[in-house]
């Protein structure tokens, strides 16, 4: 007997191995959903269809163009706001030195803090019995609305009749990282989409050559939890914020490598897109479409972004109005960039400014030293941004938000239980001030009150969930209906706890 007739050749063995490998790879990509879908009786598919139908009764499911996950969409409800500019002062500025005037606290300055203020409270650094600390700067009323603003914000004080103050904000978190996540994602843990991601998922972008969600930084360093604040979380990654710079290349790696032509880059992308399209047709992974869209966006951004972010094209009087200096990294430059990006149709523009953590542990973070410098850096450009948007007719459909992550205590920080050289305040999640200006909100209006020393929200408390629900409402969404299925839950920006729209502040 010829053994060769029954034993496979080496080539046949290799072919069999390749076939087995292909079968194994196919099984790896065959999920339980595929099994249920392909079952002969189709019971799995029927059950899944019933589940989807039940979930979809009140759901908002953005249906973007198949080839453009950022295609512009109309909101499901009438909307007052088309775009958002969010100014976050990283570190939590003291409301008691800016917008929340407390004459009673001035009378208590230097006296021992009542024990009732300390019992059952958690502090980051206060120990023992601290002293009460009165306002460090004088306040005056401004505008027709008579809003109280300290002398640290003389330029912004001229805009108070366009501003809606909420003075009874509250959060669940008293440490910076979790509190910053709460403001921007609605959760204190990483891995959840930011507000900008929810908004661009729901509405897309008005400019196909620019990202729908752009992030600008100033102050010299990243926020404490970094890019998690503008992450897309479990949403497709095309909806994450794109970090930009106000000096050097506006976006990292936006320039072609030396020796690479634009024509060569186009040919390479065409080949890569064909491979990705084949992968998507085979496996149906939505991230593949995201990848194609991001490559194409990056190609278009190479010409669109440098033009949009070149503030040297602005007239000198506009640069002077903001205090902007082309080529520098500054909050002033970023405010001017925010106006330019808003004009270009960017949906959500996020500014972070580091340096507001006024504990008093050193000169730079003291209320009587570094705090003055931070106020000077942001006062003029913030005021200029509001005035510029209004002059261009954009404040009618743009919402500007200004906030920290929590407030500061009415007691003086006594790190180690002793009086410190510099003056500062500890973290206070129970009362802080957030303001909004522009589309959909009442100008020259103040909502809510803290108690007589600014320690707790006393009248009309507003949790961050309420703020998020209100923001979505202004953009044309009912906050309970905008959700994304993930880990067995219909995940929402407002989470699972009750949230309400603050109707009283709506114009």
Coordinates of C-alpha atoms in Angstrom, one line a residue:
X1 CA 0.0 0.0 0.0
X2 CA 1.2 3.5 -0.9
X3 CA 1.2 5.5 2.3
X4 CA 1.4 8.7 0.4
X5 CA -2.1 8.0 -0.9
X6 CA -3.6 8.3 2.6
X7 CA -1.3 10.8 4.3
X8 CA -1.7 14.5 3.6
X9 CA 1.2 16.3 1.9
X10 CA 2.9 19.1 3.8
X11 CA 1.1 21.6 1.5
X12 CA -2.3 20.0 2.3
X13 CA -1.5 20.2 6.0
X14 CA -0.8 23.9 5.7
X15 CA -4.0 24.4 3.8
X16 CA -5.9 22.5 6.4
X17 CA -4.3 24.6 9.2
X18 CA -5.2 27.9 7.4
X19 CA -8.7 26.7 7.0
X20 CA -9.0 25.8 10.6
X21 CA -7.5 29.2 11.6
X22 CA -10.1 30.9 9.5
X23 CA -12.9 28.9 11.1
X24 CA -11.5 29.7 14.6
X25 CA -11.3 33.4 13.8
X26 CA -14.9 33.4 12.5
X27 CA -16.1 31.8 15.7
X28 CA -14.2 34.4 17.8
X29 CA -16.3 37.1 16.1
X30 CA -19.6 35.1 16.4
X31 CA -21.3 36.5 19.5
X32 CA -24.3 35.3 21.4
X33 CA -26.4 37.8 19.5
X34 CA -25.4 36.2 16.2
X35 CA -26.3 32.8 17.6
X36 CA -29.8 34.0 18.7
X37 CA -30.3 35.9 15.5
X38 CA -29.4 32.8 13.4
X39 CA -31.4 30.3 15.4
X40 CA -33.8 28.3 13.2
X41 CA -36.9 29.3 15.0
X42 CA -35.8 32.9 15.4
X43 CA -36.9 33.2 19.0
X44 CA -33.8 35.1 20.0
X45 CA -34.3 37.7 17.2
X46 CA -38.0 38.0 18.2
X47 CA -37.1 38.6 21.9
X48 CA -34.4 41.2 21.0
X49 CA -36.8 43.1 18.7
X50 CA -39.4 43.2 21.4
X51 CA -36.8 44.6 23.9
X52 CA -35.6 47.2 21.4
X53 CA -39.2 48.3 20.7
X54 CA -39.9 48.7 24.4
X55 CA -36.7 50.7 24.9
X56 CA -37.3 52.9 21.8
X57 CA -40.7 54.2 22.7
X58 CA -39.4 57.4 24.3
X59 CA -35.7 57.1 23.2
X60 CA -33.9 59.7 21.1
X61 CA -31.7 57.7 18.7
X62 CA -29.6 60.1 16.5
X63 CA -29.5 58.9 13.0
X64 CA -26.5 60.4 11.3
X65 CA -25.5 59.9 7.7
X66 CA -24.0 56.5 7.1
X67 CA -20.7 58.0 6.0
X68 CA -20.6 61.0 8.4
X69 CA -21.3 60.3 12.1
X70 CA -21.1 64.1 12.7
X71 CA -23.8 65.0 10.1
X72 CA -26.0 67.8 11.5
X73 CA -29.3 66.8 13.0
X74 CA -32.4 68.7 14.2
X75 CA -33.2 68.2 17.9
X76 CA -36.4 66.4 18.8
X77 CA -37.8 69.4 20.6
X78 CA -37.7 73.2 19.8
X79 CA -34.3 74.4 20.9
X80 CA -33.1 77.9 22.0
X81 CA -29.4 76.9 21.9
X82 CA -27.4 75.9 18.8
X83 CA -23.9 75.8 20.3
X84 CA -22.3 76.0 23.8
X85 CA -19.1 77.7 25.1
X86 CA -18.2 76.3 28.5
X87 CA -15.6 78.2 30.6
X88 CA -14.4 76.0 33.5
X89 CA -12.2 77.5 36.1
X90 CA -10.2 74.5 37.3
X91 CA -9.7 74.4 41.0
X92 CA -13.0 76.1 42.0
X93 CA -12.9 79.9 42.4
X94 CA -14.4 81.3 45.6
X95 CA -17.9 82.5 45.1
X96 CA -17.5 84.5 48.3
X97 CA -14.9 86.7 46.6
X98 CA -16.7 87.1 43.3
X99 CA -20.5 86.9 43.1
X100 CA -22.1 85.8 46.4
X101 CA -22.0 88.8 48.6
X102 CA -22.4 88.0 52.3
X103 CA -22.3 91.0 54.7
X104 CA -23.0 88.8 57.7
X105 CA -19.9 86.8 57.0
X106 CA -17.9 90.1 57.1
X107 CA -19.2 90.7 60.6
X108 CA -18.1 87.2 61.7
X109 CA -14.5 87.6 60.3
X110 CA -11.9 86.2 62.7
X111 CA -14.4 84.5 65.1
X112 CA -14.3 80.8 65.9
X113 CA -16.4 78.7 63.5
X114 CA -19.5 77.4 65.3
X115 CA -19.3 73.6 66.0
X116 CA -22.6 73.1 64.2
X117 CA -20.8 74.0 60.9
X118 CA -18.3 71.3 61.5
X119 CA -20.3 68.3 62.8
X120 CA -20.8 65.6 60.3
X121 CA -18.9 67.5 57.6
X122 CA -15.9 66.3 55.5
X123 CA -13.2 68.7 54.6
X124 CA -10.1 68.3 52.4
X125 CA -7.8 70.1 54.8
X126 CA -9.6 71.9 57.7
X127 CA -8.9 70.5 61.1
X128 CA -10.0 71.5 64.6
X129 CA -11.8 74.8 64.9
X130 CA -11.1 77.2 62.1
X131 CA -11.8 80.9 62.1
X132 CA -14.6 82.4 60.0
X133 CA -13.3 84.4 57.0
X134 CA -15.1 87.5 55.7
X135 CA -15.1 88.5 52.0
X136 CA -11.6 89.6 51.0
X137 CA -12.7 92.2 48.4
X138 CA -15.4 94.9 48.3
X139 CA -18.7 94.3 46.4
X140 CA -20.9 96.7 44.5
X141 CA -24.2 96.4 42.7
X142 CA -24.1 96.7 38.9
X143 CA -26.4 97.1 35.9
X144 CA -30.2 97.5 35.9
X145 CA -30.5 94.2 37.6
X146 CA -28.4 95.3 40.6
X147 CA -26.3 92.2 40.6
X148 CA -23.5 92.0 43.3
X149 CA -20.0 91.6 41.8
X150 CA -16.7 92.1 43.6
X151 CA -14.0 94.5 42.4
X152 CA -12.1 91.5 41.1
X153 CA -14.3 91.4 38.0
X154 CA -14.7 95.0 36.9
X155 CA -15.1 94.2 33.2
X156 CA -17.5 91.4 33.7
X157 CA -19.6 93.6 36.0
X158 CA -20.6 95.6 32.9
X159 CA -22.2 92.5 31.4
X160 CA -24.4 91.4 34.4
X161 CA -27.7 92.3 32.6
X162 CA -26.9 89.5 30.1
X163 CA -26.0 87.0 32.8
X164 CA -28.1 84.5 34.7
X165 CA -26.5 83.6 38.1
X166 CA -27.4 80.4 39.9
X167 CA -26.1 80.9 43.5
X168 CA -27.4 77.6 45.0
X169 CA -25.4 75.0 43.0
X170 CA -24.5 71.7 44.8
X171 CA -22.5 68.6 44.0
X172 CA -21.9 65.2 45.6
X173 CA -18.1 65.5 45.5
X174 CA -15.5 67.5 47.5
X175 CA -12.3 66.5 45.8
X176 CA -11.2 68.1 42.6
X177 CA -11.0 65.1 40.2
X178 CA -14.3 63.5 41.0
X179 CA -16.0 66.9 41.2
X180 CA -14.7 67.9 37.8
X181 CA -15.9 64.6 36.4
X182 CA -19.3 65.3 37.9
X183 CA -19.6 68.7 36.2
X184 CA -18.6 67.4 32.8
X185 CA -19.9 63.8 32.7
X186 CA -22.5 63.6 35.4
X187 CA -20.5 60.9 37.2
X188 CA -17.6 60.9 39.6
X189 CA -15.9 58.0 37.9
X190 CA -14.0 57.9 34.7
X191 CA -15.4 56.2 31.6
X192 CA -18.5 58.2 31.0
X193 CA -19.2 60.6 28.1
X194 CA -18.7 64.3 28.6
X195 CA -21.5 66.9 28.0
X196 CA -19.8 67.8 24.7
X197 CA -19.9 64.2 23.6
X198 CA -23.6 63.8 24.3
X199 CA -24.3 67.0 22.5
X200 CA -22.3 66.2 19.4
X201 CA -23.7 62.6 19.3
X202 CA -27.2 64.1 19.5
X203 CA -26.8 67.1 17.1
X204 CA -23.7 66.5 15.0
X205 CA -21.7 69.5 13.7
X206 CA -22.5 72.3 11.4
X207 CA -19.0 72.3 9.8
X208 CA -17.8 69.1 8.2
X209 CA -14.2 70.3 8.1
X210 CA -13.9 70.8 11.9
X211 CA -14.6 68.6 14.9
X212 CA -18.0 69.2 16.5
X213 CA -16.4 69.3 20.0
X214 CA -13.1 71.3 20.6
X215 CA -11.2 71.8 23.8
X216 CA -8.8 74.7 24.7
X217 CA -6.5 74.8 27.7
X218 CA -4.8 77.6 29.6
X219 CA -3.1 78.0 33.0
X220 CA -0.1 75.8 32.3
X221 CA -1.3 72.3 33.0
X222 CA -4.0 69.8 32.4
X223 CA -7.0 69.4 34.7
X224 CA -6.5 66.8 37.4
X225 CA -8.2 63.9 35.6
X226 CA -7.0 65.1 32.2
X227 CA -8.6 64.0 29.0
X228 CA -11.3 62.0 30.9
X229 CA -13.2 65.4 31.1
X230 CA -13.7 65.5 27.3
X231 CA -13.8 61.7 26.7
X232 CA -16.6 60.1 24.7
X233 CA -16.8 57.3 27.2
X234 CA -18.9 54.5 25.8
X235 CA -20.2 56.6 22.9
X236 CA -18.3 56.1 19.6
X237 CA -14.9 57.8 19.9
X238 CA -15.7 60.3 17.0
X239 CA -17.7 62.3 19.6
X240 CA -14.8 62.9 22.0
X241 CA -13.3 66.4 22.3
X242 CA -10.4 67.4 20.2
X243 CA -7.7 69.1 22.2
X244 CA -6.3 72.2 20.5
X245 CA -3.4 74.5 21.3
X246 CA -3.2 78.3 21.0
X247 CA 0.5 78.3 20.1
X248 CA 2.5 76.0 17.7
X249 CA 0.5 73.5 15.6
X250 CA -3.1 74.0 16.7
X251 CA -3.6 70.2 16.8
X252 CA -0.8 67.8 17.4
X253 CA 0.4 65.9 14.3
X254 CA -1.8 68.0 12.0
X255 CA 1.1 68.7 9.7
X256 CA 2.3 66.1 7.1
X257 CA 5.6 64.5 7.9
X258 CA 8.5 65.9 6.0
X259 CA 8.7 64.5 2.4
X260 CA 5.0 63.5 2.4
X261 CA 2.8 65.4 -0.1
X262 CA -0.9 66.0 0.2
X263 CA -1.5 63.9 -2.9
X264 CA 0.4 61.0 -1.3
X265 CA -1.6 61.3 1.9
X266 CA -4.9 61.3 -0.1
X267 CA -3.9 58.1 -1.9
X268 CA -2.9 56.4 1.4
X269 CA -6.2 57.3 3.0
X270 CA -8.2 56.0 0.0
X271 CA -6.4 52.6 0.3
X272 CA -6.9 52.6 4.1
X273 CA -10.6 53.5 3.8
X274 CA -11.2 50.6 1.4
X275 CA -9.7 48.2 3.9
X276 CA -11.8 49.7 6.7
X277 CA -15.0 49.6 4.6
X278 CA -14.4 45.9 3.9
X279 CA -13.9 45.3 7.7
X280 CA -17.1 47.1 8.5
X281 CA -19.1 45.1 5.9
X282 CA -17.7 41.9 7.5
X283 CA -18.0 42.6 11.2
X284 CA -20.3 45.6 11.5
X285 CA -18.3 47.3 14.2
X286 CA -19.5 51.0 14.4
X287 CA -16.0 52.0 15.5
X288 CA -14.8 51.1 12.0
X289 CA -17.0 53.8 10.5
X290 CA -15.7 56.2 13.3
X291 CA -12.2 55.4 12.2
X292 CA -13.0 56.2 8.5
X293 CA -14.7 59.4 9.5
X294 CA -11.8 60.5 11.7
X295 CA -9.2 59.9 9.1
X296 CA -11.2 61.9 6.6
X297 CA -11.8 64.6 9.2
X298 CA -8.1 64.8 10.0
X299 CA -7.3 65.2 6.3
X300 CA -9.7 68.1 6.0
X301 CA -8.6 69.6 9.3
X302 CA -5.1 70.1 7.9
X303 CA -6.3 73.1 6.0
X304 CA -9.4 74.1 8.0
X305 CA -8.0 74.2 11.6
X306 CA -5.0 76.4 11.0
X307 CA -7.2 79.0 9.3
X308 CA -9.9 78.9 12.0
X309 CA -7.4 79.2 14.8
X310 CA -5.2 81.9 13.3
X311 CA -6.2 84.9 15.6
X312 CA -3.5 87.1 13.9
X313 CA -6.2 87.7 11.2
X314 CA -8.3 89.5 13.7
X315 CA -8.3 93.4 13.7
X316 CA -6.0 95.0 16.3
X317 CA -9.0 96.5 18.1
X318 CA -10.5 93.0 18.6
X319 CA -7.2 91.7 19.9
X320 CA -7.0 94.6 22.3
X321 CA -10.6 94.1 23.5
X322 CA -9.8 90.5 24.5
X323 CA -6.2 91.2 25.6
X324 CA -5.1 88.5 23.2
X325 CA -1.6 88.1 21.8
X326 CA -1.1 85.8 18.8
X327 CA 1.3 83.0 19.4
X328 CA 0.9 82.8 23.2
X329 CA -1.0 80.3 25.3
X330 CA -3.5 82.3 27.3
X331 CA -7.1 82.3 28.4
X332 CA -7.6 85.6 26.4
X333 CA -6.4 83.9 23.2
X334 CA -8.7 80.9 23.9
X335 CA -11.8 83.2 24.4
X336 CA -11.1 84.8 21.1
X337 CA -10.6 81.3 19.5
X338 CA -13.9 80.2 21.1
X339 CA -15.7 83.0 19.3
X340 CA -14.0 82.1 16.0
X341 CA -14.8 78.4 16.4
X342 CA -18.4 79.2 17.2
X343 CA -18.7 81.3 14.0
X344 CA -17.3 78.3 12.1
X345 CA -20.2 76.1 13.4
X346 CA -18.4 74.1 16.1
X347 CA -21.1 72.7 18.3
X348 CA -19.4 72.5 21.7
X349 CA -16.4 74.5 22.7
X350 CA -14.8 73.8 26.1
X351 CA -12.2 76.1 27.8
X352 CA -10.3 74.9 30.9
X353 CA -8.3 77.4 32.9
X354 CA -6.0 76.0 35.6
X355 CA -5.0 77.8 38.8
X356 CA -8.1 78.5 40.9
X357 CA -7.5 76.3 43.9
X358 CA -7.3 79.0 46.6
X359 CA -6.2 77.0 49.7
X360 CA -3.7 79.6 50.8
X361 CA -0.9 76.9 51.2
X362 CA 1.3 79.2 49.0
X363 CA 1.4 82.6 47.4
X364 CA 0.1 81.4 44.1
X365 CA -3.0 79.9 45.6
X366 CA -3.8 82.5 48.2
X367 CA -6.9 84.6 48.0
X368 CA -4.9 87.7 48.8
X369 CA -2.2 87.0 46.2
X370 CA -2.5 84.5 43.3
X371 CA -6.3 84.8 43.2
X372 CA -5.9 88.4 42.1
X373 CA -3.8 87.4 39.2
X374 CA -6.3 84.7 38.1
X375 CA -9.1 87.2 38.2
X376 CA -7.2 89.7 36.1
X377 CA -6.4 87.0 33.5
X378 CA -10.0 86.0 32.9
X379 CA -12.1 89.1 33.7
X380 CA -11.4 91.1 30.5
X381 CA -11.5 88.2 28.0
X382 CA -14.7 86.7 29.5
X383 CA -16.4 90.1 29.3
X384 CA -15.1 90.6 25.7
X385 CA -16.4 87.2 24.7
X386 CA -19.9 88.1 25.8
X387 CA -19.8 91.5 24.2
X388 CA -18.3 90.2 21.0
X389 CA -20.9 87.4 20.6
X390 CA -23.7 90.0 21.3
X391 CA -22.3 92.4 18.7
X392 CA -22.2 89.6 16.1
X393 CA -25.7 88.5 16.9
X394 CA -24.5 85.2 18.1
X395 CA -25.6 85.5 21.8
X396 CA -29.1 84.8 20.5
X397 CA -28.3 81.2 19.8
X398 CA -25.1 80.6 21.7
X399 CA -25.0 79.7 25.4
X400 CA -22.0 80.7 27.5
X401 CA -21.4 78.8 30.8
X402 CA -18.9 79.8 33.6
X403 CA -18.3 77.6 36.6
X404 CA -15.9 75.8 38.9
X405 CA -16.3 72.2 40.2
X406 CA -17.6 73.3 43.7
X407 CA -17.4 76.3 46.0
X408 CA -15.3 77.4 49.0
X409 CA -15.9 77.4 52.7
X410 CA -16.9 80.5 54.7
X411 CA -14.1 79.4 57.2
X412 CA -10.4 80.1 56.7
X413 CA -8.4 77.1 55.9
X414 CA -6.2 76.0 58.8
X415 CA -4.1 73.2 57.3
X416 CA -2.6 71.2 60.2
X417 CA -4.9 73.0 62.6
X418 CA -2.9 76.2 62.7
X419 CA -3.4 79.6 61.1
X420 CA -1.5 79.8 57.8
X421 CA 0.6 82.6 56.4
X422 CA -1.5 83.1 53.4
X423 CA -5.3 83.4 53.3
X424 CA -7.4 80.6 51.7
X425 CA -10.6 78.6 51.9
X426 CA -11.3 74.8 51.7
X427 CA -13.5 72.9 49.4
X428 CA -17.3 73.3 49.8
X429 CA -19.7 71.1 47.7
X430 CA -22.8 72.5 49.4
X431 CA -23.0 75.9 47.7
X432 CA -21.3 77.5 44.8
X433 CA -22.2 79.9 41.9
X434 CA -22.5 79.0 38.2
X435 CA -23.6 81.5 35.6
X436 CA -24.9 81.3 32.1
X437 CA -25.4 84.0 29.5
X438 CA -27.1 84.0 26.1
X439 CA -29.6 81.8 24.3
X440 CA -32.6 80.5 26.3
X441 CA -31.8 82.0 29.8
X442 CA -32.9 85.1 31.5
X443 CA -30.4 87.9 31.5
X444 CA -30.0 90.1 34.6
X445 CA -31.4 87.4 36.8
X446 CA -30.3 85.6 39.9
X447 CA -31.7 82.2 41.0
X448 CA -31.3 80.5 44.3
X449 CA -29.6 81.7 47.4
X450 CA -27.0 80.3 49.8
X451 CA -27.4 80.8 53.5
X452 CA -26.2 84.1 55.2
X453 CA -22.6 83.0 55.3
X454 CA -22.6 81.2 51.9
X455 CA -22.1 77.7 53.4
X456 CA -25.2 75.8 52.2
X457 CA -27.8 76.3 49.5
X458 CA -30.8 77.7 51.4
X459 CA -33.3 78.7 48.7
X460 CA -34.0 76.7 45.5
X461 CA -31.0 74.3 45.7
X462 CA -29.8 73.2 42.2
X463 CA -27.9 69.9 41.9
X464 CA -25.6 69.4 38.9
X465 CA -28.1 66.9 37.6
X466 CA -30.6 69.7 37.4
X467 CA -28.1 71.9 35.5
X468 CA -27.5 69.0 33.0
X469 CA -31.2 68.4 32.5
X470 CA -31.7 72.2 31.9
X471 CA -28.8 72.4 29.5
X472 CA -30.1 69.4 27.4
X473 CA -33.6 71.1 27.5
X474 CA -32.1 74.3 26.0
X475 CA -30.5 72.2 23.3
X476 CA -33.8 70.5 22.4
X477 CA -33.6 67.2 24.4
X478 CA -35.7 65.7 27.2
X479 CA -32.9 64.4 29.5
X480 CA -34.7 61.1 30.2
X481 CA -34.9 60.3 26.5
X482 CA -31.4 60.9 25.4
X483 CA -29.7 57.7 26.5
X484 CA -27.2 55.1 25.2
X485 CA -27.5 51.3 26.1
X486 CA -24.3 50.2 28.0
X487 CA -23.6 47.5 30.5
X488 CA -27.3 46.6 30.8
X489 CA -28.5 50.2 31.6
X490 CA -29.9 53.0 29.5
X491 CA -27.1 55.4 30.4
X492 CA -27.9 59.2 30.6
X493 CA -26.0 62.3 31.3
X494 CA -28.3 62.9 34.3
X495 CA -27.7 59.4 35.7
X496 CA -30.4 57.4 37.5
X497 CA -31.3 59.9 40.3
X498 CA -34.1 62.4 39.8
X499 CA -33.3 65.6 37.9
X500 CA -35.4 68.6 36.9
X501 CA -35.3 71.4 34.4
X502 CA -34.9 74.7 36.2
X503 CA -37.9 76.4 34.5
X504 CA -37.6 79.7 36.4
X505 CA -34.3 80.6 34.6
X506 CA -35.6 80.0 31.1
X507 CA -36.3 83.0 28.9

